[in-house]
Coordinates of C-alpha atoms in Angstrom, one line a residue:
M217 CA -16.1 -23.2 25.5
P218 CA -12.8 -21.8 26.9
V219 CA -9.8 -22.1 24.7
Q220 CA -7.1 -24.2 26.3
S221 CA -3.4 -23.4 26.1
G222 CA -1.1 -25.9 27.8
G223 CA -3.9 -27.2 30.0
V224 CA -4.7 -23.8 31.5
S225 CA -7.4 -21.6 30.2
A226 CA -6.6 -18.0 29.2
A227 CA -9.5 -16.9 31.4
E228 CA -7.8 -18.5 34.5
N229 CA -4.7 -16.5 33.7
I230 CA -6.1 -13.0 33.4
E231 CA -9.8 -12.9 34.2
H232 CA -9.3 -11.3 37.6
Q233 CA -6.3 -9.1 36.8
D234 CA -6.1 -5.6 35.5
P235 CA -5.8 -4.9 31.8
A236 CA -2.0 -4.6 31.9
A237 CA -1.8 -8.2 33.0
I238 CA -2.6 -9.2 29.4
A239 CA 1.1 -8.7 28.6
E240 CA 2.0 -11.4 31.2
A241 CA -0.3 -13.8 29.5
A242 CA 1.0 -13.0 26.0
G243 CA 2.8 -16.3 25.6
N244 CA -0.4 -18.4 25.2
A245 CA -3.1 -19.0 22.6
A246 CA -2.5 -16.8 19.5
A247 CA 0.8 -15.5 20.8
E248 CA 2.3 -19.0 21.0
H249 CA 0.9 -20.6 17.9
L250 CA 0.6 -17.8 15.3
S251 CA 3.0 -15.5 13.8
P252 CA 2.1 -12.4 11.7
A253 CA 4.6 -13.7 9.2
F254 CA 2.2 -16.5 8.3
P255 CA 2.8 -19.3 7.6
E256 CA 5.1 -20.8 10.3
R257 CA 7.8 -18.1 10.2
A258 CA 7.9 -16.0 13.3
A259 CA 8.6 -12.3 12.6
W260 CA 11.6 -10.9 14.4
G261 CA 11.0 -10.7 18.1
T262 CA 7.5 -12.3 18.1
A263 CA 8.2 -16.1 18.2
S264 CA 7.0 -16.5 21.8
K265 CA 5.1 -13.3 22.8
L266 CA 2.9 -10.6 21.3
R267 CA 4.4 -7.5 19.8
A268 CA 4.4 -4.4 22.0
W269 CA 1.7 -2.7 19.9
Q270 CA -0.5 -5.8 20.1
V271 CA -0.3 -5.8 23.9
E272 CA -0.9 -2.1 23.9
A273 CA -4.0 -2.4 21.8
L274 CA -5.3 -5.4 23.8
T275 CA -4.8 -3.4 27.0
K276 CA -6.7 -0.5 25.6
Y277 CA -9.5 -2.8 24.5
F278 CA -10.0 -4.5 27.8
E279 CA -9.9 -1.2 29.7
R280 CA -13.6 -0.7 28.7
E281 CA -14.5 -3.7 26.4
P282 CA -16.4 -1.5 23.9
R283 CA -19.0 -3.0 21.5
D284 CA -17.1 -1.5 18.5
F285 CA -13.3 -1.2 18.2
L286 CA -11.4 0.0 15.1
T287 CA -7.7 -1.0 14.9
A288 CA -5.8 0.7 12.1
A289 CA -2.4 -1.0 11.8
T290 CA 0.0 -0.9 8.9
P291 CA 0.1 -3.9 6.5
G292 CA 2.5 -6.6 7.9
A293 CA 2.1 -5.4 11.5
G294 CA 0.2 -8.5 12.7
K295 CA -3.5 -7.6 12.7
T296 CA -4.5 -11.2 12.4
T297 CA -2.5 -12.2 15.4
F298 CA -4.0 -9.3 17.4
A299 CA -7.6 -10.2 16.4
L300 CA -7.3 -13.9 17.2
R301 CA -5.7 -13.2 20.5
L302 CA -8.6 -10.9 21.3
A303 CA -11.0 -13.6 20.1
T304 CA -9.5 -16.3 22.3
E305 CA -9.8 -14.0 25.4
L306 CA -13.4 -13.2 24.7
L307 CA -14.2 -16.9 24.1
A308 CA -12.4 -17.9 27.3
R309 CA -14.2 -15.3 29.4
G310 CA -17.5 -16.4 28.0
T311 CA -18.2 -13.0 26.6
V312 CA -18.8 -14.5 23.2
D313 CA -19.5 -18.0 22.0
R314 CA -19.2 -17.7 18.3
I315 CA -16.9 -15.9 15.8
V316 CA -17.8 -14.4 12.4
V317 CA -14.9 -13.2 10.2
V318 CA -15.7 -11.1 7.2
A319 CA -12.9 -10.7 4.6
P320 CA -12.6 -9.2 1.1
T321 CA -11.8 -12.3 -0.9
D322 CA -12.2 -16.1 -0.9
H323 CA -8.5 -16.5 -0.5
L324 CA -8.4 -14.4 2.6
K325 CA -11.3 -16.1 4.3
R326 CA -9.5 -19.4 3.9
Q327 CA -6.3 -17.8 5.2
W328 CA -8.3 -16.6 8.3
A329 CA -9.7 -20.1 8.9
D330 CA -6.2 -21.6 8.7
A331 CA -4.8 -19.0 11.1
A332 CA -7.7 -19.5 13.5
D333 CA -7.2 -23.2 13.5
R334 CA -3.7 -22.8 14.8
V335 CA -5.2 -21.3 18.0
S336 CA -8.0 -23.9 18.3
I337 CA -10.7 -21.7 16.9
R338 CA -12.6 -23.7 14.2
L339 CA -14.1 -21.5 11.5
D340 CA -15.9 -22.8 8.4
P341 CA -14.6 -21.0 5.2
T342 CA -16.7 -23.1 2.9
F343 CA -20.0 -21.9 4.3
R344 CA -22.5 -20.9 1.7
N345 CA -25.6 -18.7 2.2
G346 CA -27.8 -21.6 1.1
D347 CA -26.5 -23.6 4.1
G348 CA -28.4 -21.4 6.5
M349 CA -26.3 -22.3 9.6
F350 CA -22.8 -23.6 10.1
G351 CA -22.2 -27.1 11.6
R352 CA -22.1 -27.5 15.4
H353 CA -18.4 -28.7 15.2
Y354 CA -17.5 -25.1 14.2
Q355 CA -17.3 -22.0 16.4
G356 CA -18.2 -19.8 13.5
V357 CA -17.7 -18.9 9.9
A358 CA -15.3 -17.0 7.6
I359 CA -17.2 -15.3 4.8
T360 CA -16.8 -12.5 2.3
Y361 CA -18.4 -9.0 2.2
A362 CA -20.0 -10.1 -1.1
Q363 CA -21.7 -13.0 0.7
V364 CA -23.1 -10.8 3.3
G365 CA -24.4 -8.3 0.7
M366 CA -26.1 -11.0 -1.3
N367 CA -28.2 -12.3 1.6
P368 CA -27.8 -10.4 4.9
E369 CA -30.8 -12.1 6.5
V370 CA -28.8 -15.4 6.7
H371 CA -26.0 -13.7 8.6
E372 CA -28.4 -11.7 10.7
R373 CA -29.8 -15.1 11.9
I374 CA -26.4 -16.5 12.6
T375 CA -25.4 -13.4 14.6
A376 CA -28.6 -13.4 16.6
G377 CA -28.2 -17.1 17.4
G378 CA -25.5 -16.6 19.9
K379 CA -23.1 -14.1 21.6
T380 CA -21.2 -13.2 18.5
L381 CA -17.9 -11.5 17.9
V382 CA -17.7 -10.1 14.3
I383 CA -14.2 -9.4 12.9
L384 CA -14.5 -7.1 9.9
D385 CA -11.1 -7.5 8.1
E386 CA -10.1 -4.5 5.9
V387 CA -13.4 -2.9 7.0
H388 CA -13.1 -0.1 4.4
H389 CA -14.5 -2.6 1.9
G390 CA -17.8 -2.3 3.7
G391 CA -18.4 0.9 1.7
D392 CA -17.6 -0.6 -1.7
A393 CA -21.3 -0.8 -2.7
L394 CA -24.5 0.5 -1.2
T395 CA -25.9 -3.1 -0.9
W396 CA -22.7 -4.2 0.9
G397 CA -22.8 -1.4 3.5
D398 CA -26.6 -1.8 4.1
G399 CA -26.1 -5.6 4.2
I400 CA -23.3 -5.4 6.8
R401 CA -25.3 -3.1 9.0
Q402 CA -28.4 -5.4 8.8
A403 CA -26.4 -8.6 9.4
F404 CA -24.3 -7.5 12.3
S405 CA -26.2 -4.8 14.1
G406 CA -27.1 -7.4 16.7
A407 CA -23.5 -8.6 17.4
I408 CA -22.4 -8.0 21.0
R409 CA -18.8 -7.3 19.9
R410 CA -17.5 -5.9 16.6
L411 CA -13.8 -5.7 15.9
S412 CA -12.9 -3.7 12.7
L413 CA -9.4 -4.0 11.2
S414 CA -7.7 -2.1 8.4
G415 CA -4.3 -1.6 7.1
T416 CA -5.5 1.3 5.0
P417 CA -8.3 3.0 6.9
F418 CA -9.4 5.3 4.2
R419 CA -11.3 5.2 0.9
S420 CA -11.0 7.0 -2.4
D421 CA -14.6 8.0 -2.2
T422 CA -16.9 9.3 0.5
A423 CA -19.0 6.2 1.1
P424 CA -19.4 5.7 4.9
I425 CA -17.8 2.6 6.4
P426 CA -20.2 0.6 8.6
F427 CA -19.6 0.6 12.4
V428 CA -16.9 3.2 12.1
Q429 CA -17.1 6.4 14.1
Y430 CA -16.7 9.8 12.4
A431 CA -15.9 13.1 14.0
P432 CA -15.2 16.6 12.6
D433 CA -11.6 17.7 12.3
E434 CA -10.3 21.2 12.7
Q435 CA -11.7 22.1 9.3
G436 CA -15.1 20.6 10.0
I437 CA -14.5 17.6 7.7
R438 CA -15.9 14.4 9.2
T439 CA -13.1 11.8 9.4
S440 CA -12.8 8.3 10.7
V441 CA -11.7 7.8 14.3
S442 CA -9.5 4.8 15.1
D443 CA -9.6 3.4 18.6
Y444 CA -6.0 2.2 18.1
N445 CA -3.5 3.3 15.4
Y446 CA -0.2 1.7 14.6
G447 CA 1.3 3.5 11.5
Y448 CA 4.1 2.5 9.2
G449 CA 6.6 5.0 10.7
R450 CA 6.3 3.6 14.1
A451 CA 6.3 0.0 12.8
L452 CA 9.5 0.7 10.9
A453 CA 11.2 2.2 14.0
D454 CA 10.2 -1.0 15.9
G455 CA 11.6 -3.3 13.3
V456 CA 8.2 -4.8 12.6
V457 CA 8.1 -3.9 8.9
R458 CA 10.8 -3.5 6.2
P459 CA 12.1 -0.2 4.9
V460 CA 11.0 0.3 1.2
L461 CA 13.2 1.6 -1.5
F462 CA 11.3 2.9 -4.5
M463 CA 13.3 2.5 -7.8
A464 CA 11.8 5.0 -10.3
Y465 CA 12.4 4.6 -14.0
A466 CA 11.7 7.2 -16.7
G467 CA 12.3 7.0 -20.4
Q468 CA 11.2 8.1 -23.9
M469 CA 7.7 7.0 -25.1
R470 CA 6.1 7.1 -28.5
W471 CA 2.5 6.1 -29.3
K472 CA -0.4 6.6 -31.7
T473 CA -3.6 8.2 -30.5
R474 CA -7.1 7.0 -31.3
M475 CA -7.3 9.6 -33.9
G476 CA -4.2 8.3 -35.6
D477 CA -1.8 11.0 -34.5
E478 CA 1.8 10.0 -33.4
M479 CA 2.8 11.4 -30.1
S480 CA 6.0 11.3 -28.0
A481 CA 6.9 12.3 -24.4
S482 CA 9.5 11.5 -21.7
L483 CA 8.0 9.7 -18.8
G484 CA 8.0 11.9 -15.7
E485 CA 8.2 15.2 -17.5
P486 CA 5.7 17.9 -16.3
V487 CA 3.0 17.5 -18.9
T488 CA -0.8 17.3 -19.0
K489 CA -2.6 14.5 -17.2
D490 CA -3.7 13.1 -20.5
I491 CA -0.2 13.0 -22.0
T492 CA 1.2 11.5 -18.7
A493 CA -1.5 8.8 -18.8
Q494 CA -0.7 7.8 -22.4
A495 CA 3.0 7.8 -21.8
W496 CA 2.5 5.6 -18.8
R497 CA 0.3 3.3 -20.8
T498 CA 3.0 3.1 -23.4
A499 CA 5.6 2.2 -20.9
L500 CA 3.6 -0.7 -19.5
S501 CA 3.1 -2.2 -22.9
P502 CA 4.9 -5.6 -23.1
E503 CA 5.6 -4.9 -26.8
G504 CA 8.1 -2.1 -26.0
E505 CA 11.5 -2.0 -24.4
W506 CA 10.6 -0.3 -21.2
M507 CA 9.0 -3.2 -19.4
P508 CA 11.7 -5.8 -20.3
A509 CA 14.4 -3.4 -19.2
V510 CA 12.6 -2.7 -15.8
L511 CA 11.9 -6.4 -15.3
S512 CA 15.5 -7.2 -16.0
A513 CA 16.6 -4.6 -13.5
A514 CA 14.2 -5.9 -10.9
D515 CA 15.5 -9.4 -11.4
K516 CA 19.1 -8.2 -10.8
R517 CA 17.9 -6.5 -7.6
L518 CA 16.2 -9.8 -6.5
T519 CA 19.5 -11.6 -7.1
E520 CA 21.3 -9.1 -4.9
V521 CA 18.6 -9.4 -2.1
R522 CA 18.8 -13.2 -2.2
R523 CA 22.4 -13.0 -1.2
G524 CA 21.2 -12.2 2.3
V525 CA 17.6 -13.5 2.0
P526 CA 17.9 -16.8 0.1
D527 CA 14.2 -17.4 -0.4
A528 CA 13.3 -13.8 -1.4
G529 CA 10.7 -13.6 -4.0
G530 CA 9.4 -11.0 -6.5
L531 CA 5.9 -9.9 -7.5
V532 CA 4.7 -8.0 -10.6
I533 CA 1.3 -6.4 -10.3
A534 CA -0.2 -6.1 -13.8
T535 CA -3.3 -4.2 -15.1
D536 CA -5.1 -7.1 -16.8
T537 CA -4.7 -10.8 -17.6
T538 CA -3.3 -10.3 -21.1
T539 CA -0.4 -8.2 -19.9
A540 CA 0.2 -10.4 -16.9
R541 CA 0.8 -13.4 -19.2
A542 CA 3.0 -11.3 -21.4
Y543 CA 5.1 -10.1 -18.4
A544 CA 5.4 -13.8 -17.3
R545 CA 6.8 -14.7 -20.8
I546 CA 9.4 -11.8 -20.5
L547 CA 10.5 -12.9 -17.1
Q548 CA 10.9 -16.5 -18.2
R549 CA 13.2 -15.3 -21.0
I550 CA 15.2 -13.3 -18.5
T551 CA 15.4 -15.8 -15.7
G552 CA 15.0 -19.2 -17.5
E553 CA 12.4 -20.0 -14.8
R554 CA 8.7 -20.0 -15.3
P555 CA 7.0 -17.5 -13.0
T556 CA 3.8 -18.3 -11.0
V557 CA 0.9 -16.5 -12.7
V558 CA -2.1 -15.6 -10.5
L559 CA -5.3 -14.4 -12.3
S560 CA -8.2 -13.6 -10.0
D561 CA -10.7 -15.2 -12.4
E562 CA -9.1 -18.6 -12.2
A563 CA -10.2 -21.3 -9.7
A564 CA -6.7 -22.3 -8.8
A565 CA -5.5 -18.7 -8.0
S566 CA -5.7 -19.2 -4.2
S567 CA -3.7 -22.5 -4.2
R568 CA -1.1 -20.9 -6.5
I569 CA -0.5 -18.1 -4.0
T570 CA -0.1 -20.6 -1.2
A571 CA 2.3 -22.7 -3.2
F572 CA 4.4 -19.7 -4.1
A573 CA 4.4 -18.5 -0.4
E574 CA 5.9 -21.9 0.6
D575 CA 8.5 -22.5 -2.1
T576 CA 11.7 -20.6 -3.1
S577 CA 10.9 -19.7 -6.8
R578 CA 11.8 -16.2 -8.0
W579 CA 8.7 -14.5 -9.4
M580 CA 5.0 -14.3 -9.3
V581 CA 2.8 -12.2 -11.7
A582 CA -0.7 -11.2 -10.5
V583 CA -3.6 -9.1 -11.4
R584 CA -4.9 -7.3 -8.3
M585 CA -5.6 -10.5 -6.3
V586 CA -2.4 -10.2 -4.3
S587 CA -2.9 -6.5 -3.7
E588 CA -4.4 -6.7 -0.3
G589 CA -4.2 -8.9 2.8
V590 CA -2.5 -11.9 1.2
D591 CA 0.4 -13.1 3.3
V592 CA 3.5 -14.0 1.3
P593 CA 6.2 -12.7 3.7
R594 CA 9.1 -13.7 1.4
L595 CA 8.2 -11.0 -1.1
C596 CA 11.0 -8.5 -1.1
V597 CA 11.0 -7.0 -4.7
G598 CA 8.0 -5.7 -6.6
V599 CA 7.3 -4.2 -9.9
Y600 CA 4.3 -1.8 -10.0
A601 CA 3.2 -2.4 -13.6
T602 CA -0.4 -1.2 -13.3
S603 CA -2.1 2.1 -14.2
A604 CA -4.1 2.1 -10.9
S605 CA -3.0 5.1 -8.9
T606 CA -5.4 5.7 -6.0
P607 CA -3.7 6.1 -2.6
L608 CA -5.8 3.2 -1.3
F609 CA -4.7 0.7 -4.0
F610 CA -1.1 1.9 -3.9
A611 CA -0.9 1.4 -0.1
Q612 CA -2.4 -2.1 -0.4
V613 CA 0.2 -3.1 -3.0
I614 CA 3.1 -1.7 -1.0
G615 CA 1.7 -3.6 2.0
R616 CA 2.6 -6.9 0.3
F617 CA 6.3 -6.1 0.6
V618 CA 6.7 -4.6 4.1
R619 CA 6.1 -7.8 6.1
A620 CA 9.4 -8.4 8.0
R621 CA 10.5 -11.8 9.2
R622 CA 13.7 -10.6 10.8
R623 CA 15.5 -7.4 11.3
G624 CA 17.4 -5.9 8.4
E625 CA 15.3 -7.2 5.5
T626 CA 14.6 -4.4 2.9
A627 CA 12.0 -4.2 0.2
S628 CA 12.5 -2.7 -3.2
V629 CA 9.6 -1.6 -5.5
F630 CA 10.2 -0.6 -9.2
L631 CA 7.7 1.8 -10.6
P632 CA 7.2 4.3 -13.4
S633 CA 8.5 7.9 -12.8
V634 CA 5.1 9.6 -13.0
P635 CA 4.1 12.5 -10.6
G636 CA 1.2 10.7 -8.9
L637 CA 3.1 7.6 -8.0
M638 CA 6.2 9.7 -6.9
A639 CA 4.0 11.7 -4.5
L640 CA 2.5 8.5 -3.1
A641 CA 5.9 6.9 -2.7
G642 CA 7.3 10.0 -1.1
S643 CA 4.5 10.1 1.5
L644 CA 4.4 6.4 2.4
E645 CA 4.7 7.1 6.2
L646 CA 2.0 9.7 6.3
E647 CA -1.2 8.3 8.0
R648 CA -4.6 9.0 6.5
D649 CA -8.1 8.8 7.8
H650 CA -11.3 8.3 5.8
A651 CA -13.1 11.6 5.2
L652 CA -16.9 11.7 4.6
D653 CA -16.7 15.3 3.4
R654 CA -14.4 16.4 0.6
P655 CA -13.9 20.0 -0.4
T656 CA -14.2 20.6 -4.1
N657 CA -10.7 22.0 -4.3
A658 CA -9.0 19.2 -2.3
E659 CA -5.6 18.3 -3.5
D660 CA -4.7 15.4 -1.3
G661 CA -4.6 12.8 -4.0
M662 CA -7.9 11.4 -2.8
Y663 CA -10.2 13.5 -4.9
N664 CA -10.0 14.8 -8.4
P665 CA -12.7 17.3 -9.5
E666 CA -11.8 16.6 -13.1
D667 CA -12.8 12.9 -12.9
A668 CA -16.5 13.4 -13.5
M669 CA -15.9 15.8 -16.4
V670 CA -13.5 13.3 -18.0
A671 CA -16.0 10.5 -17.5
D672 CA -18.7 12.5 -19.2
A673 CA -16.4 13.5 -22.0
N674 CA -15.5 9.8 -22.6
K675 CA -19.2 8.9 -22.7
E676 CA -19.7 11.5 -25.4
D677 CA -16.7 10.2 -27.3
R678 CA -18.0 6.7 -27.2
A679 CA -21.4 7.8 -28.4
S680 CA -19.8 9.4 -31.5
D681 CA -17.3 6.6 -32.3
S682 CA -19.5 5.3 -35.1
L683 CA -19.3 8.7 -36.8
L684 CA -15.5 8.9 -36.8
D685 CA -12.7 6.7 -38.2
V686 CA -11.1 6.1 -34.8
Q687 CA -8.3 3.6 -34.2
P688 CA -7.4 1.7 -31.0
F689 CA -4.6 3.2 -28.9
E690 CA -1.2 1.9 -30.1
A691 CA 2.1 1.9 -28.2
L692 CA 4.8 2.3 -30.8
D693 CA 8.1 2.4 -28.9
S694 CA 9.4 2.8 -25.3
Q695 CA 12.9 3.1 -23.9
A696 CA 13.7 3.0 -20.2
S697 CA 16.2 5.0 -18.2
F698 CA 17.0 4.9 -14.5
D699 CA 15.6 8.1 -12.8
R700 CA 16.1 8.0 -9.0
V701 CA 15.5 6.2 -5.7
L702 CA 12.9 7.4 -3.2
Y703 CA 13.4 6.5 0.5
D704 CA 12.0 8.0 3.7
G705 CA 10.9 11.2 2.0
G706 CA 14.2 11.7 0.3
E707 CA 15.3 11.4 -3.4
F708 CA 18.7 9.9 -4.4
G709 CA 20.5 9.4 -7.7
T710 CA 21.4 11.5 -10.7
G711 CA 19.7 9.3 -13.3
G712 CA 21.4 7.2 -15.9
E713 CA 21.0 4.7 -18.7
V714 CA 19.8 1.2 -18.0
G715 CA 22.9 -0.9 -17.2
S716 CA 25.0 2.2 -16.3
L717 CA 27.1 2.5 -13.1
E718 CA 24.5 5.1 -11.9
E719 CA 21.8 2.4 -12.0
L720 CA 24.0 -0.4 -10.6
D721 CA 25.0 1.7 -7.7
F722 CA 21.5 1.4 -6.3
I723 CA 20.5 -2.0 -7.6
G724 CA 23.5 -3.4 -5.8
I725 CA 22.5 -2.1 -2.3
P726 CA 22.6 -5.1 0.1
G727 CA 19.2 -6.7 1.0
L728 CA 19.9 -6.8 4.7
L729 CA 20.2 -3.3 6.2
E730 CA 18.8 -1.3 9.1
P731 CA 16.7 1.7 8.1
D732 CA 19.4 4.2 9.2
Q733 CA 22.0 2.1 7.3
V734 CA 19.8 2.4 4.2
R735 CA 19.8 6.2 4.4
D736 CA 23.6 6.4 5.0
L737 CA 24.3 4.1 2.1
L738 CA 22.0 6.0 -0.2
R739 CA 23.8 9.3 0.7
A740 CA 27.1 7.7 0.1
R741 CA 26.0 6.4 -3.4
Q742 CA 24.6 9.9 -4.1
A743 CA 27.9 11.5 -3.2
T744 CA 29.8 9.1 -5.5
Q745 CA 27.5 9.9 -8.4
A746 CA 27.8 13.6 -7.8
Q747 CA 31.6 13.2 -8.0
R748 CA 31.3 11.1 -11.1
Q749 CA 29.0 13.7 -12.8
R750 CA 31.4 16.7 -12.2
G751 CA 33.1 16.0 -15.5
K752 CA 29.9 15.3 -17.4
G753 CA 27.8 18.4 -16.7
P754 CA 25.5 19.6 -14.0
A755 CA 24.2 17.2 -11.4
R756 CA 21.6 17.4 -8.7
P757 CA 23.3 19.1 -5.7
V758 CA 22.8 17.2 -2.4
K759 CA 21.6 18.5 0.9
D760 CA 21.1 15.9 3.6
G761 CA 20.2 13.3 1.0
M762 CA 17.6 15.6 -0.5
P763 CA 18.8 16.7 -4.0
K764 CA 17.9 20.2 -5.1
A765 CA 16.3 20.9 -8.5
P766 CA 18.8 21.1 -11.4
E767 CA 20.4 24.5 -12.0
P768 CA 18.7 26.5 -14.8
E769 CA 19.9 25.4 -18.3
Q770 CA 19.9 27.3 -21.5
R771 CA 16.2 26.9 -22.1
P772 CA 13.2 29.2 -21.9
M773 CA 12.7 30.5 -18.4
Y774 CA 9.0 29.8 -18.3
L775 CA 9.7 26.0 -18.6
T776 CA 12.1 26.0 -15.7
I777 CA 9.6 28.1 -13.6
K778 CA 6.8 25.7 -14.6
E779 CA 8.7 22.7 -13.4
Q780 CA 9.7 24.4 -10.1
R781 CA 6.1 25.4 -9.5
S782 CA 5.0 21.7 -10.0
E783 CA 7.7 20.5 -7.6
L784 CA 6.7 23.1 -5.0
Q785 CA 3.1 22.1 -5.3
R786 CA 4.0 18.4 -4.9
L787 CA 5.9 19.1 -1.7
V788 CA 3.2 21.4 -0.3
S789 CA 0.7 18.6 -0.9
I790 CA 2.9 16.1 1.0
W791 CA 3.4 18.5 3.9
S792 CA -0.3 19.5 4.0
R793 CA -1.2 15.8 4.6
H794 CA 1.5 15.4 7.2
A795 CA 0.8 18.6 9.2
N796 CA -2.9 18.8 8.5
E797 CA -2.5 22.4 7.3
P798 CA -4.3 24.0 4.3
H799 CA -2.2 24.7 1.2
G800 CA -2.7 28.4 1.5
A801 CA -1.3 28.6 5.0
I802 CA 1.8 26.6 4.0
H803 CA 2.4 29.0 1.0
A804 CA 2.0 32.0 3.3
E805 CA 4.5 30.6 5.8
L806 CA 7.0 29.9 3.1
R807 CA 6.7 33.5 1.9
R808 CA 7.3 34.7 5.4
I809 CA 10.4 32.5 5.8
S810 CA 11.9 32.9 2.3
G811 CA 10.6 36.2 1.2
G812 CA 9.2 37.2 -2.2
P813 CA 5.8 37.5 -3.7
A814 CA 3.1 34.9 -4.4
V815 CA 4.1 31.8 -6.4
A816 CA 2.6 33.3 -9.7
Q817 CA 5.0 36.2 -9.4
A818 CA 8.0 34.5 -7.7
S819 CA 11.4 34.1 -9.4
I820 CA 13.3 30.9 -9.9
E821 CA 15.5 31.6 -6.9
Q822 CA 12.5 32.5 -4.7
I823 CA 10.7 29.3 -5.6
Q824 CA 13.8 27.2 -5.0
K825 CA 14.2 28.6 -1.5
R826 CA 10.7 27.5 -0.7
I827 CA 11.4 24.0 -2.2
D828 CA 14.5 23.7 0.0
V829 CA 12.6 24.6 3.1
L830 CA 9.9 21.9 2.5
R831 CA 12.5 19.3 1.5
S832 CA 14.3 19.9 4.8
R833 CA 11.1 19.5 6.8
I834 CA 10.0 16.4 5.0
G835 CA 13.4 14.8 5.3
G836 CA 13.6 15.5 9.0
R837 CA 10.0 14.9 10.1
R838 CA 10.8 11.7 12.0

C-alpha cells in the first residue's frame, strides 16, 4: 500500500524521475514528520526537508537499488530519518510490502516503532517469537537481534511471506555471538532488500558482520566497505552534531591489593597497565573524593550550559548497578534533586529514559543501557565513570552527547585522565572500519595481544584462591585534580586543583559556541593560564593550541625520556589510524624530517621535535 503524504503518494512524485529528484521530494513522508532529534524537536536546518547527507545517500541508493546497502553515519546524524525515508519510497513504489526492523535492545525497537508511526508505517514492537506472524493491521515488526538468534525460523517465514525490507540497526551487533550471526543470515537471506545502519561500523573483535561486504586494504587486511559514509568530522562542519569538549581529571589514588599490599599512584602517570587499571578503579569508587569532586565539577558545567540551553541534561555512565545508585546519591547531595536512575535489568528502564528525554530535570545515571542508539537530544554534559575502554563502547557513549538540535550547542564529557581514554578522545574524528584480519602487533586500540595471557593468568589466580589468604580489592583514598581539556585533536590547560581558577576557566566556557569559536576560546584561556603560571614555575608552552611537553625538571633523565617515548607512541598511533600508515613508516619519516637516530637511542630534544611535528599534523588535519 503506498504511503500517503498530503494526499499525494511519494511514488507519484518521483517514480519516473532520475535519482537526483529525490531532493525535490524531500519535504514529504519521513522528511516532514520525523526529526533526527527525536522526539518532536527538529534539529537545526531539518524541520521541513532532509539533510544534505540524507539526500546524497538516498540518491546513491536509488542509482542502482542494491539488495544490500550499508550506511555508516555518525551518532546523531539522523540514520532513523534516512532509513524511514527510504522505506516509505520502497513501499510507495511497490518494491516492498513489509518492513522488519532489527535493533539491539527492547527500548530501541519501541523507539523505531514510534518513529515509524510518525510516517504512517505501522510496526509491531511487541511481537514475540511464539506469535508466529504479526497482525494484518501492521506492515511489519520491530524486533531485537536476540529474538532472531533464539528462533531464526520464525523470522525466516515472515521474511519469505512477502517482499521484505530488513533494516538492521547498529548492524555490528550481528557479530556479537555465533548464534546471532548465523540466525540473522538464516532469517534474512531471502529478503529482497537489506539496509544496514551503524554509527560505529567496527567491532573490537574479528567476528564477521552479516550482509556486510569486506575487501582487502593496502596491507591485505579485509575491512568492511560502506556504501555511504558520513563521519563525525563532516557532520561537525555541517552543524549536524555538536563539538565535544573532553574535561580530563587526574589525581592521587591509594588502594589495597588483593594480597593486602597498599599501593599509590597518580592517575594519568605513565605506569604499567595493571597499575593504571587499579588507579582508575580507585578513582571510580564512590567512597573516595575523586568521584564527588568530578560530579560537582560536571554539575557546575551543566549549570553554565543551561544558561544558553535551558533544558540541557547530564548523564553519568556507571560500571554496575551498585555504583550507579551510589553516584545518584552523591548527585542528590550536590544538586538537591533526585536523578533519574536507569538500570538495564529493571522493567521500567525504557519508560524512565523516555520520561527523562521529555522533562527538564538535570541528571540521569545509567549502566550501559543508554550507551547506544537511545535518543535523548537534550544531553549536553556527560561523566564517563566506567572502566570499559574499547573504541566501540567509547564511541557509542560519546554518541549520546553529539546530537544537535540547533547550531552552537556544545557537549562536555568528563573522564579520568588515563592514556587509553585520552587516545580515544583525541582521535574522535578518525573514521574506522571493521577488520576481519588483525596483525598480532596491531597497536590501533582495537587489539591487545596481552588480553588472552591476562585472562589465562586470572583463571590460574582464581583456581589458587583457596590456597592463599587473599582479600578483595579495596579503594582507600582518592583525590581529584583538573588535568586538561581535549578538543579537536588539541590539548588545552595547565592543570590545577579542583575549584581553582585554572579549572573554572574551562568549566565556565559558554554552552552555545560554533566549533571555531570553541577552539579560539580555548586558545585564549590557555594563553591566560600560561601568563598566570609564569610566576609559579614552568607551564606547558603553547603552539597553535597544542601544548608541548613540560621542560625537563630536576629528575632522572630516563623518566623524562620514558614519558616522551610514551607520548610519541600515542601520537604515532593516532596518526597511523588517520593516515592508514604503518607505525614503522611514520617513525622513519619523522627521523628524516627531524634528524637523529631511532627512538631507543634518541635524545630528549630529538624526541620532542618528532612530537611537535605530529602535534602540528594532528591539529591541522581538517
